[in-house]
mmCIF file of N, CA and C in Angstrom:
data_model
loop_
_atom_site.group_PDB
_atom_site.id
_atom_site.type_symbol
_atom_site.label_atom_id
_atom_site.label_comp_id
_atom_site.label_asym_id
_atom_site.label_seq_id
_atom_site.Cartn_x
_atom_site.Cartn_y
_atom_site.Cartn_z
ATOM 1 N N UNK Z 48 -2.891 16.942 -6.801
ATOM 2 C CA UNK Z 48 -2.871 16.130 -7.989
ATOM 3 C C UNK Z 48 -4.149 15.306 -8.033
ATOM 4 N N UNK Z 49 -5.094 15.241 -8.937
ATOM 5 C CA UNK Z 49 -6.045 14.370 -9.343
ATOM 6 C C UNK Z 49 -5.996 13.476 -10.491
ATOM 7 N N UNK Z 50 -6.403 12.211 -9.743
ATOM 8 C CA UNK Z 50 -6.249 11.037 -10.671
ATOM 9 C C UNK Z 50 -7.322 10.635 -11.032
ATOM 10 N N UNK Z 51 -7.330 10.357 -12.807
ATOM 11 C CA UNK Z 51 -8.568 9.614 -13.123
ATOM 12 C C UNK Z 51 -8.223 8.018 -13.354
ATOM 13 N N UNK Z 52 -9.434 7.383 -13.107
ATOM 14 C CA UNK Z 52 -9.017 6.006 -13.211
ATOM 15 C C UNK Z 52 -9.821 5.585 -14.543
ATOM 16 N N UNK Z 53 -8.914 4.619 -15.465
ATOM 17 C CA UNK Z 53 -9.249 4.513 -16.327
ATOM 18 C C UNK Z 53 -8.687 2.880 -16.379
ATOM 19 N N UNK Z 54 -9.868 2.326 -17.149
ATOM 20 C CA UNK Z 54 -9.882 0.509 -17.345
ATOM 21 C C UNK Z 54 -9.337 0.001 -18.910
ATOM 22 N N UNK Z 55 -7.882 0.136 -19.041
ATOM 23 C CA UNK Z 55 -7.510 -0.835 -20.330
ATOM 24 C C UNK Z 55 -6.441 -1.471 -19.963
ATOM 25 N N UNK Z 56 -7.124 -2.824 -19.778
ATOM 26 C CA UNK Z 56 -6.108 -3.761 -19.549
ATOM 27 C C UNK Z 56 -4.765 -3.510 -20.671
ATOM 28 N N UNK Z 57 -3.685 -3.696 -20.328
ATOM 29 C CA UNK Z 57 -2.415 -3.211 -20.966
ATOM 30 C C UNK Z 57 -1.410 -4.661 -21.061
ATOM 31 N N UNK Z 58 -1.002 -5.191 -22.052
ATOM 32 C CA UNK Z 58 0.129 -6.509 -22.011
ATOM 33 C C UNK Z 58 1.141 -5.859 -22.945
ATOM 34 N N UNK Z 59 2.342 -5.925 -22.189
ATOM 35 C CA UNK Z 59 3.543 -5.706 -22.959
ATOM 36 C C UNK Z 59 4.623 -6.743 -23.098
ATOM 37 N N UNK Z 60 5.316 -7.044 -24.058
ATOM 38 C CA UNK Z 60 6.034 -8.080 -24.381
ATOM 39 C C UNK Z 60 7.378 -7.217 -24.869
ATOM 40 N N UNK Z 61 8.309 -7.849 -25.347
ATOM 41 C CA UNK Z 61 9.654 -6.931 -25.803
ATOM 42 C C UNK Z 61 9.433 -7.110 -27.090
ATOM 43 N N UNK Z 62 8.223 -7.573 -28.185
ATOM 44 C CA UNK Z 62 7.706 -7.275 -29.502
ATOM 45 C C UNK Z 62 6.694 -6.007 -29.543
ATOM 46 N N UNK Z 63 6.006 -6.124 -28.634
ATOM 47 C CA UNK Z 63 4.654 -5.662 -28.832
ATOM 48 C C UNK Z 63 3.677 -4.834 -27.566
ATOM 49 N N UNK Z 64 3.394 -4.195 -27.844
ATOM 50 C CA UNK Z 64 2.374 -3.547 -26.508
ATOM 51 C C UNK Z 64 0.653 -3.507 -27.170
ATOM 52 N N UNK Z 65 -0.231 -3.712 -26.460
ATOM 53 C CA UNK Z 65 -1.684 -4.291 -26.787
ATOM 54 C C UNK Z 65 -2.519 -3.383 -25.696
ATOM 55 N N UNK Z 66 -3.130 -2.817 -26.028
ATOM 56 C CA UNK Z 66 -4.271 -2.420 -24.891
ATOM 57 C C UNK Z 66 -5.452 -2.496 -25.740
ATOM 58 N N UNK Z 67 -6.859 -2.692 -24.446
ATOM 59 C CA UNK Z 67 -7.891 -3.071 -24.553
ATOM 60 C C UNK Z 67 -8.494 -2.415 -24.366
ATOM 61 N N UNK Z 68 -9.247 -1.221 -25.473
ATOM 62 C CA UNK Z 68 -9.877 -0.178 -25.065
ATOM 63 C C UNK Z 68 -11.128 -0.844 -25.580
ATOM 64 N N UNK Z 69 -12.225 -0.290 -24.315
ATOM 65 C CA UNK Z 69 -14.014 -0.455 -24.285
ATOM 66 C C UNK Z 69 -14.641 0.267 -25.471
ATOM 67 N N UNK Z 70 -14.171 1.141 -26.041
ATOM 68 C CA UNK Z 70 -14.844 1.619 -27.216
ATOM 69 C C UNK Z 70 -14.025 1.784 -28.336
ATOM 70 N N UNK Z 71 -13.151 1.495 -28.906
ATOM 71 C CA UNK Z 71 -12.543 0.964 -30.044
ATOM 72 C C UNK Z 71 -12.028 -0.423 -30.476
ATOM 73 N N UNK Z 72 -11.766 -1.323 -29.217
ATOM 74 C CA UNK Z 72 -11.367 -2.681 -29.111
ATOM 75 C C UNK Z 72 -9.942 -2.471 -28.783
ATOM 76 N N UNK Z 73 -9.249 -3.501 -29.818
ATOM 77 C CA UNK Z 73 -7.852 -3.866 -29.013
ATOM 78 C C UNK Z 73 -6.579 -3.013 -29.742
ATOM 79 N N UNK Z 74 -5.981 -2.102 -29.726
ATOM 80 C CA UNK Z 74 -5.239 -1.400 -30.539
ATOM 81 C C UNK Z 74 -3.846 -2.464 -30.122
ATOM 82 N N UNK Z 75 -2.717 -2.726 -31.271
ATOM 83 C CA UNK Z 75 -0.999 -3.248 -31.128
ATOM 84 C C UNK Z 75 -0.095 -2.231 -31.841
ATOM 85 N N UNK Z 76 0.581 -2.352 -31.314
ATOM 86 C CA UNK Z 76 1.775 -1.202 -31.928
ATOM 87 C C UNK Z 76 2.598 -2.226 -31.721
ATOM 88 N N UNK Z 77 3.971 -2.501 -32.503
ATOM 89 C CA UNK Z 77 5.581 -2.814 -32.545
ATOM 90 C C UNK Z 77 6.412 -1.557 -31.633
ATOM 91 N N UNK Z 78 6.814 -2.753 -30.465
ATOM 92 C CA UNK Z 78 7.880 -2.039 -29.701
ATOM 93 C C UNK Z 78 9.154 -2.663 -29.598
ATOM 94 N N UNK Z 79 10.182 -2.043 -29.285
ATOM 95 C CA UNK Z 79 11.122 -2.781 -29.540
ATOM 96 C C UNK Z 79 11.803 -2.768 -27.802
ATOM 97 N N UNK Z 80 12.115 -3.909 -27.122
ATOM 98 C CA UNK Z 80 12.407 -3.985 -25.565
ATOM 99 C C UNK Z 80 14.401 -3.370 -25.470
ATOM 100 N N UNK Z 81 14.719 -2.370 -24.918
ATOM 101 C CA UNK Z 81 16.047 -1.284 -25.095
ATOM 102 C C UNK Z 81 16.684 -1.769 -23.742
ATOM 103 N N UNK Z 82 16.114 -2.425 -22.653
ATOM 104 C CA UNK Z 82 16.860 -3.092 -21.450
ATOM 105 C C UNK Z 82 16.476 -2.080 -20.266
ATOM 106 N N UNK Z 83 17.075 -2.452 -19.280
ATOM 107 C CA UNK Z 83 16.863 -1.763 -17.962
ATOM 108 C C UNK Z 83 17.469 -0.252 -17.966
ATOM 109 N N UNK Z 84 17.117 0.432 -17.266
ATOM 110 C CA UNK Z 84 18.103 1.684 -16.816
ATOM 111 C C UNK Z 84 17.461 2.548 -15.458
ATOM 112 N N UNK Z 85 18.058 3.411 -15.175
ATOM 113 C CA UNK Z 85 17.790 3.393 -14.092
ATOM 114 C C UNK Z 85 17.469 4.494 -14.105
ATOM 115 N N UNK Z 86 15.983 5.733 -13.357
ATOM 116 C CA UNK Z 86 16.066 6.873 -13.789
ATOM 117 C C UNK Z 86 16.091 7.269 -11.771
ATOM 118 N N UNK Z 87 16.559 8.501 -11.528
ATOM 119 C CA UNK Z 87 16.682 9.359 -10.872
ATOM 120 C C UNK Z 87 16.109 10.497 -10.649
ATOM 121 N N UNK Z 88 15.220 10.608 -8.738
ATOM 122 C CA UNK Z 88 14.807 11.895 -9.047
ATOM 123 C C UNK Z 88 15.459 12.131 -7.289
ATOM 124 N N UNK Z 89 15.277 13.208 -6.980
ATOM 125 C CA UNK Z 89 15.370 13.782 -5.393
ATOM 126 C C UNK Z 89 14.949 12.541 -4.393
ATOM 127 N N UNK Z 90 14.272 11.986 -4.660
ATOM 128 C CA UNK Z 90 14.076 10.334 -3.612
ATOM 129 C C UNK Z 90 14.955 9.631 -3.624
ATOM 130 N N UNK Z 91 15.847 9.789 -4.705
ATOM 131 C CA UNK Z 91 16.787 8.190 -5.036
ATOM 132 C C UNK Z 91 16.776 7.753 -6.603
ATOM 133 N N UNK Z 92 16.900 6.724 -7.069
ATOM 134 C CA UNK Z 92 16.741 5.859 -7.752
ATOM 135 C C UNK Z 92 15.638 4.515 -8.001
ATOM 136 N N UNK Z 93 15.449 4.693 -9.139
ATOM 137 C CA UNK Z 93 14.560 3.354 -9.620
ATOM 138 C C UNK Z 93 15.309 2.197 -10.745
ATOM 139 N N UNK Z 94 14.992 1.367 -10.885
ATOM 140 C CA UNK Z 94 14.930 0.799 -12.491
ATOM 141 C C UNK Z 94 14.009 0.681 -13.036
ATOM 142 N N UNK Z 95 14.183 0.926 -14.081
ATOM 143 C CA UNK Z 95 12.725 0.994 -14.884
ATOM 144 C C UNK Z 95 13.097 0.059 -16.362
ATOM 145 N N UNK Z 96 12.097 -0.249 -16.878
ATOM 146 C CA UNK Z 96 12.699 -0.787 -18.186
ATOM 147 C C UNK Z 96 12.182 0.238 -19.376
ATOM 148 N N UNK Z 97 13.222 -0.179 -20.087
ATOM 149 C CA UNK Z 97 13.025 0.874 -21.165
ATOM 150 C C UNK Z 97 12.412 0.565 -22.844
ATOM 151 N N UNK Z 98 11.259 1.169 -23.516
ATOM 152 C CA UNK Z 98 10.520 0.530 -24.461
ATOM 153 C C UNK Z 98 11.064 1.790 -25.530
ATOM 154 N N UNK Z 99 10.612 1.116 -26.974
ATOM 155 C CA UNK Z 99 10.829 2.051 -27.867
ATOM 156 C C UNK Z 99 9.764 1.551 -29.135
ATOM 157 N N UNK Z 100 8.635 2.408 -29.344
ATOM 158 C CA UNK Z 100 7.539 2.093 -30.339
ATOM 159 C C UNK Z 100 8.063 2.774 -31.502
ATOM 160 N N UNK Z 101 8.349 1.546 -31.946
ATOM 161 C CA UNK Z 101 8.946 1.659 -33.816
ATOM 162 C C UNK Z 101 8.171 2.344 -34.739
ATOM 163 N N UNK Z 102 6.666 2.293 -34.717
ATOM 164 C CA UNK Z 102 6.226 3.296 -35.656
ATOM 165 C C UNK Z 102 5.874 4.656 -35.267
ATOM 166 N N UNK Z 103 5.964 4.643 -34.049
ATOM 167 C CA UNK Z 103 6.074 6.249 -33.375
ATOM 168 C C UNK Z 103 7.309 7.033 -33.139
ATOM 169 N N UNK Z 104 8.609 6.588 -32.787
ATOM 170 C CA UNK Z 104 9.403 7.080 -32.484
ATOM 171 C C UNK Z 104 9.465 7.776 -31.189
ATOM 172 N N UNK Z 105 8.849 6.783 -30.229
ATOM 173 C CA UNK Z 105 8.614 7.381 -28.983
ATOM 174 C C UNK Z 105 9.565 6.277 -28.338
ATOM 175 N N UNK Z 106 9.982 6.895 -27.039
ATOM 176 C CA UNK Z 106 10.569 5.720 -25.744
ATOM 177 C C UNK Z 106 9.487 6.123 -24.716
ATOM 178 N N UNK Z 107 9.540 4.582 -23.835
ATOM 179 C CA UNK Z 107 8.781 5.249 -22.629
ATOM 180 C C UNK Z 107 9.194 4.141 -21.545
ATOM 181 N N UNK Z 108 9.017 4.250 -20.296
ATOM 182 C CA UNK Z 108 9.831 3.722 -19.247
ATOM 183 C C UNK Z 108 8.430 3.449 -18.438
ATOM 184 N N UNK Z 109 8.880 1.849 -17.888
ATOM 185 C CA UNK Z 109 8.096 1.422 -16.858
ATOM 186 C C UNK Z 109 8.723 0.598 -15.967
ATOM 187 N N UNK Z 110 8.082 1.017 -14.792
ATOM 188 C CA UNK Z 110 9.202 0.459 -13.188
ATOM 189 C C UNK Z 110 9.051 -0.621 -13.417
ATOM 190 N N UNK Z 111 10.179 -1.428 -12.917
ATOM 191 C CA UNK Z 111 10.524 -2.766 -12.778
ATOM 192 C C UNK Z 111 9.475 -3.231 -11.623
ATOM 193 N N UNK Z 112 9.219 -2.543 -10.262
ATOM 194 C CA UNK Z 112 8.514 -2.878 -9.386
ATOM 195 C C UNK Z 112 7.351 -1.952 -8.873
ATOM 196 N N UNK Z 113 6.059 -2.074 -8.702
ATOM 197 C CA UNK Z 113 5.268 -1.065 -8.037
ATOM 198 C C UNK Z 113 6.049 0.130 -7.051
ATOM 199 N N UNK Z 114 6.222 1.496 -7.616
ATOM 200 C CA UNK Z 114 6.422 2.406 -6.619
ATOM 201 C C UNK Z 114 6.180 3.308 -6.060
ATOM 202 N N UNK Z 115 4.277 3.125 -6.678
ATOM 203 C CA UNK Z 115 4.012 4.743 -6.039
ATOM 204 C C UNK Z 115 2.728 4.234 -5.466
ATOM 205 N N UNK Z 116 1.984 4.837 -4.541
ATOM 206 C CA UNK Z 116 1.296 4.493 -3.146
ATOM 207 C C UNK Z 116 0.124 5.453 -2.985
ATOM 208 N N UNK Z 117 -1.235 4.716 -3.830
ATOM 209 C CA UNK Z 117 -2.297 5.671 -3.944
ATOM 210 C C UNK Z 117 -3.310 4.856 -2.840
ATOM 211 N N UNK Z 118 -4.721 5.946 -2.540
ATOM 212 C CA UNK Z 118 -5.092 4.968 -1.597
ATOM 213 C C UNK Z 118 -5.017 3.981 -1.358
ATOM 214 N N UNK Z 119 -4.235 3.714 -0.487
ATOM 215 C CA UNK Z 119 -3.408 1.878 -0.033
ATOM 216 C C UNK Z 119 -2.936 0.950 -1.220
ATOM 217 N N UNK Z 120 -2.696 1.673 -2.129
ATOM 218 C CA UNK Z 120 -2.564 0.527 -3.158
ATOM 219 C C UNK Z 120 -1.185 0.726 -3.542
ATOM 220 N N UNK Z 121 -0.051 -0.295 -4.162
ATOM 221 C CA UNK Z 121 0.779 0.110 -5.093
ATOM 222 C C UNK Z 121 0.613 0.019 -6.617
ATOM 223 N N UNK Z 122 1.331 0.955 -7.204
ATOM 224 C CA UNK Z 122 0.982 0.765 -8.593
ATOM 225 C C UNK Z 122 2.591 1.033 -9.413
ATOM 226 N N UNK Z 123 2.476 0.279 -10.033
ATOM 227 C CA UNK Z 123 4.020 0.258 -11.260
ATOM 228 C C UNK Z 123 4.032 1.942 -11.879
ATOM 229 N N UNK Z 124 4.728 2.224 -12.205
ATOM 230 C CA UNK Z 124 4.894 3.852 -12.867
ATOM 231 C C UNK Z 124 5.682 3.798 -14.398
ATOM 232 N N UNK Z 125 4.354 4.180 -15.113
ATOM 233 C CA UNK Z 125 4.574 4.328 -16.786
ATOM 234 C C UNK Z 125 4.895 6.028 -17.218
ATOM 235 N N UNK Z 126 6.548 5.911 -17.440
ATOM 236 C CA UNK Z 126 6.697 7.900 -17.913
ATOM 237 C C UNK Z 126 6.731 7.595 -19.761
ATOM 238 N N UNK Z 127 5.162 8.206 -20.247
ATOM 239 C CA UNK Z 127 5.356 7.999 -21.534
ATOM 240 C C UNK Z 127 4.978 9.525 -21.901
ATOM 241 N N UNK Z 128 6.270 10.266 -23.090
ATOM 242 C CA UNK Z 128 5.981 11.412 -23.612
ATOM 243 C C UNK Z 128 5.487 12.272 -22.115
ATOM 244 N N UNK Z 129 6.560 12.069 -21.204
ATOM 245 C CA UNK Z 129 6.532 13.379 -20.438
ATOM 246 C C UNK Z 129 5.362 13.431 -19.088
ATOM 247 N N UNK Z 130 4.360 12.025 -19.401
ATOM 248 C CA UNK Z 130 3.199 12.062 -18.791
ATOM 249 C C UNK Z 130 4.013 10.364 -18.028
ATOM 250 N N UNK Z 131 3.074 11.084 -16.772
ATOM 251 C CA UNK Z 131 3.234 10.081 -15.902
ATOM 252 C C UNK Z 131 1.775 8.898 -16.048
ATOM 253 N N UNK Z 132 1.764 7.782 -15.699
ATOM 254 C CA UNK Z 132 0.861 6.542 -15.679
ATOM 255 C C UNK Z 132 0.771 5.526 -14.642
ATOM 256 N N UNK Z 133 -0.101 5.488 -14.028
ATOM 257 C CA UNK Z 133 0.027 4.326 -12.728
ATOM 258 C C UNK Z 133 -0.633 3.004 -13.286
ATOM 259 N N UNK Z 134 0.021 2.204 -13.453
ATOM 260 C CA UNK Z 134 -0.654 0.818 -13.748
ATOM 261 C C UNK Z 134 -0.733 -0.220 -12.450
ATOM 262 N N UNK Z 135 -1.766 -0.788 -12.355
ATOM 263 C CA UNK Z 135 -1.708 -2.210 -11.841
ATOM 264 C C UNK Z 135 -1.629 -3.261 -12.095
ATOM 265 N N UNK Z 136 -0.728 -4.334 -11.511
ATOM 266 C CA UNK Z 136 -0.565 -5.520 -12.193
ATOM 267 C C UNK Z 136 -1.771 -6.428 -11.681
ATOM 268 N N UNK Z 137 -2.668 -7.388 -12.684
ATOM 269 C CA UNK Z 137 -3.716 -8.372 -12.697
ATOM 270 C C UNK Z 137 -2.781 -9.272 -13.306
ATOM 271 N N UNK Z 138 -2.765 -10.638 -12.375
ATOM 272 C CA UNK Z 138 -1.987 -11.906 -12.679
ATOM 273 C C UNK Z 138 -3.184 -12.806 -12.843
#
């Protein structure tokens, strides 16, 4: 598996999701926050929370806690439209 790393800072709220792309600026979409659930694979279980973008008609799920383990790092796990996403949290 090869990962590209890519820089847009990402803020999600249970209104709204915002990313900060370097060559278009700041794109917002309306999301609507659907609550926790829990998804399942051959490892076990996660919780993830669950989003739903109102003018797309998409859902997409992001871990409650960092769970996947790339060079030494943890990173939160975004399943949007089938594609997996590793984010890091900047506080």
């Amino acid at each position: 598996m090869v990962f590209r790393s890519i820089y847009n800072p990402l803020t999600i709220t249970s209104s709204v999701i915002e990313v900060k792309n370097t060559n278009k600026g700041t794109k917002t979409w309306a999301v609507k926050y659907q609550g926790p659930i829990r998804l399942t694979n051959s490892g076990g279980s996660e919780r993830f929370h669950n989003f739903y973008l109102t003018n797309h008609h998409v859902e997409f799920n992001i871990s409650d806690r960092p769970i996947h383990q790339y060079q030494g790092k943890s990173y939160y796990v975004i399943v949007f439209d089938g594609q997996i996403q590793l984010a890091e949290a900047v506080y």
